Amino acid sequence: MPYYDFPYSIVSLHYILNIKQLKLMNKPVLFLLIGLLFVSCDQKDLNENIVVESVTVNYLQNPLGLDDRQPSITWTMSSKGKNKRQSAYQIRVADTEIKLKENKNITWDSGKLSSSQNTQVRYDGPALKSGQQCYFQIKVWDENDTASDWSETHFWTIGLLAKEDWKADWISFKTTDSGVSDSLFLPAASYLRKPFSVSEKIKRATLYVTSLGVFEMSLNGQKIGEDLLTPGWTDYTKRIYYKTYDLSEGLQDGTNVLGSILGDGWYSGYVGPKELSNPRNRELYGLQPALFCQLEIEYESGKKESIVSDESWKGSEGPIFYADLLMGTGYNANLELTDWDKPTYSDTDWSNVQLHKGSQGILQAYPGNSIQVYDELEPVAITQPKEGTFIFDLGQNFAGHARLKVSGNKNDTIVMRFGERLHPDGTLMTENLRFARATDTYILKGGEMEEWEPKFTYHGFQYVEVTGLKTAPDTSTITGIAFGSSIPMNSSFTSSDPMLNRLYENVCWTQRSNFMEVPTDSPQRDERLGWLGDVQIFSKSALYNANLGAFNGKWFADVRDAQYDFGAYSTFAPRPYPELVWYSPGWMEAGVMVPYNTYKFYKDTKMIEKHYESMTRFMEYHIEKSSETDYFYPENSWTEVGPKGGFGDWLSMTEKHLAHDIMASMYYQYTLKIMAEMSEAIGKNTAAKRYRDIYNISVKNFIAHYINEERKFVIDETAYGDGKGYFEGEKGFTGHTQSAYATAIYFDLFPENLKQQAGGHLVQLIEANDYLPSSGILGIRQLLPALAAIGRSDLANRILLNKDYPSWGFQIENGATTIWERWNSYTPEKGFNGAMNAKMNSFNHYAFGAFSQYLFSEIAGIATEDAGFNTIKIQPHLGNHKLTHVAATYESINGPIKSSWSIKNDRFYLEVHIPVNTIAKIHIPNKNNGQIKENGKLVDQKSLKSSTIKKNYSVLIRGSGDYNFESNIETLKDPMK
Ligand code: RAM
């Protein structure tokens, strides 16, 4: 046994006393010492005991108001020991904390179940009822059958499950049809209030609330919860989510007031680009926002009461004279309704509300991560490019709004505009916002310092332009308030290269800015749509950065709701334009690929089951279409979509476009393959076999058609004619691009020898392109991992760290703080590229951030071998040895996985952390199984296995714990050797 595994007490005793001294010792002292030894041995065992750490239900901590009848429970575990595994678990659920503690009248006791499963354990007790509270604890047993303590108490509650549970009506303050199609129409927000009295002692009070439009609720003058832009965005004609809040503490004896402010939001406000919804791009779902809420009060006496939205509520307009997601919010402080949501307020001049027709959509519990504030930013500079026009630089591009602090006279008007970049003369650049006006207005009441934050809008910006100030501002005048969906983002990546570190931060900021209820393309311009192509390409990167179980699950429902009857998934989801038929290869496959990635990260078979019928319909559509052309897509197969052929390798930098049909075929083949895997995961083996059979035929025919004797991709260019109808079709088409080979390798479509030959072409293309990327958004994710897969991470890193145009480094060199939409979004020579800027140019677009999965899966080398990171691989790719240090932690569903390495004097040092219940195959860079040290000691060379990539790794299998390794990498510097 190595010394470090020896009980500390024996080692220490040995150091304190030598054997002679022990013999000389009198018996009582000896017994005392031996006793102490046992105590401390026990102590050591105790320290190695498993502790149940973070516990979630349907990916959320202590969620309120679930409508899932079999919620899934997941826990992580820690232990100071090594090789710790779970051999059994027990879950106990009760409807009060006391019952749980006393283990009496338990709702469900799983009993001790022999199982290593610590994620996605489905509740399996008696049927759950509306409003039910479920307090629970978990106990686990380790590999020696030693029990842990019971975990802390956690809970979930159930929402309103049956239609009959709902007694509320849909209400709104006014019903106005703008009738406006060609000019801006920005109505005021409405204020609704309902006083009610409480005369008994309260046991529990729960608010269930939703709206068409966006709401903010208050109780006795206090905002309820921290969520913004609730209840978020869905296709309201099909599905509306309600939120649940616990108000047990907030109610007071006597009169209480529920208040609500309603804004247009996605329901009746401006959504998406003007062109898509002509003649009007507001009121896409309905005319006037409406509220639907129900406060369930349970008194100690057993009496129950419901306060619901109905015609007894009163409504008024107030200080918010416009509030729109794209256009901004205006507030006239002189119209403030002071204390309007407190009991003392008199609402005699308020009007009665009206009943609203509501929606046919099904009412469901909100399953995602609500939007919340995650950061505040202080200005780093204030400039005055024009007299009276101040520009506040917040140092970072992000999505959110600004808090304003001003003093002045009554009716002074402050106007704030938002932009991502400045013109060379220091003025705000807003051309790329297109139709989004992104303008907030504040009208002062005068006198004291006034502080204001807008509601019901958000902007994508780094700079705030402020006009109307009467005195010189300072850094407290404007504060950036960054918000987005509250996805847990606990992973980290740093390296010895400051540019790469900044780049990774840019990816995270871009993700945060665009994970706004749905994964949007951009937060600034009049678009902000959940483009499927962008989501699928960035999906794995996003999953490394954050836990997206809840967020993605919510979006998959949007994807299903937007799916066409004939099977194709729409180009974006939600799809607020019911008439629009728009789909494209590479985009629509997201409906299968993102669920697959989510399954691989979280082993979530419930999610597959929910989405399976929809995915099957999609696959049938593809299979039927491709059956006419031997189950792949030869040239010109997609003339029916717009633009012709689809979007293809959108925004690539190649001379000729990669033929859309090559990409369409490969994306289709990949979905066949992953559908087979997902089918198997839920026991649908016949379907799995069918998908695999079609896959094999498809790939065979595809290779025969597109690959020539030099093993190059070739196409019949004449098939595309003069390219008319295709996006930038005048450039012509080719098969021979970085994206084509990288995709074939990354999707693992080719047999080994062809893969190597494809790799050779990829390398040549990269060398010929001065080690710069040329891929568009359908190929970019694949590029770096594909190079690593053929043993050329040196080239991958060379591209990654390149600062020439076009590259990621070039963006950083040119002031990027988020990822740009285009490689040429900005160049010093051409600025924002003239007309292109006003057409389509976002500086906060995650698609090209899709490289960042490579930082985790290849550079740090953390990947799952199974689904759910129970069996993992740690395999750092050292590239060209220019990075000398990397430290990454991926917060997996099983707990944190750490890979941190450094290179010093041709020696490689690796530190890893493997969570409990996880087996790691650790690949240590090491030519031909040379010597490896583990925690300072030589590892028996016979126990080492060589890994496949050119025998450049030795593989060790280890269980949970912290380890460090050391190897010689002198001979690995040149991958060509
Ligand atoms: C743009 C979007 C998105 C892309 C589509 C094709 O407007 O921003 O990034 O997927 O077009």
PDB file of C-alpha atoms in Angstrom, residues 15 34 42 64 72 153 195 238 242 317 328 346 371 462 504 602 626 685 773 791 802 836 850 858 920 974:
ATOM      1  CA  TYR A  15       6.761   9.170  13.734  1.00  0.00           C
ATOM      2  CA  ILE A  34      -4.330   2.089  20.692  1.00  0.00           C
ATOM      3  CA  ASP A  42     -12.693   5.503  12.423  1.00  0.00           C
ATOM      4  CA  LEU A  64     -42.166  25.059  -7.039  1.00  0.00           C
ATOM      5  CA  SER A  72     -36.505  13.144 -11.864  1.00  0.00           C
ATOM      6  CA  THR A 153     -33.918  18.183   3.167  1.00  0.00           C
ATOM      7  CA  PRO A 195     -57.353  44.179  -2.712  1.00  0.00           C
ATOM      8  CA  LYS A 238     -50.346  26.064 -28.246  1.00  0.00           C
ATOM      9  CA  TYR A 242     -47.525  29.516 -15.430  1.00  0.00           C
ATOM     10  CA  GLU A 317     -52.500  53.170 -17.146  1.00  0.00           C
ATOM     11  CA  GLY A 328     -37.482  50.113 -25.522  1.00  0.00           C
ATOM     12  CA  SER A 346     -57.562  54.463  -3.274  1.00  0.00           C
ATOM     13  CA  ILE A 371     -34.674  35.252 -16.706  1.00  0.00           C
ATOM     14  CA  GLN A 462     -21.806  47.816 -24.676  1.00  0.00           C
ATOM     15  CA  TYR A 504     -13.491  31.886 -23.729  1.00  0.00           C
ATOM     16  CA  TYR A 602     -27.404  14.134 -18.759  1.00  0.00           C
ATOM     17  CA  SER A 626     -33.944  10.852 -49.706  1.00  0.00           C
ATOM     18  CA  ASN A 685     -34.272  -1.624 -30.948  1.00  0.00           C
ATOM     19  CA  PRO A 773     -10.477  28.975 -40.760  1.00  0.00           C
ATOM     20  CA  GLY A 791      -3.719  13.587 -34.535  1.00  0.00           C
ATOM     21  CA  ASN A 802      -4.052  32.752 -34.905  1.00  0.00           C
ATOM     22  CA  MET A 836     -23.684  44.797 -44.999  1.00  0.00           C
ATOM     23  CA  ALA A 850     -18.991  26.704 -31.453  1.00  0.00           C
ATOM     24  CA  GLU A 858      -9.892  18.238 -26.568  1.00  0.00           C
ATOM     25  CA  ALA A 920     -12.136   7.813 -15.805  1.00  0.00           C
ATOM     26  CA  ASP A 974       6.280  17.192 -33.695  1.00  0.00           C
TER      27      ASP A 974
END
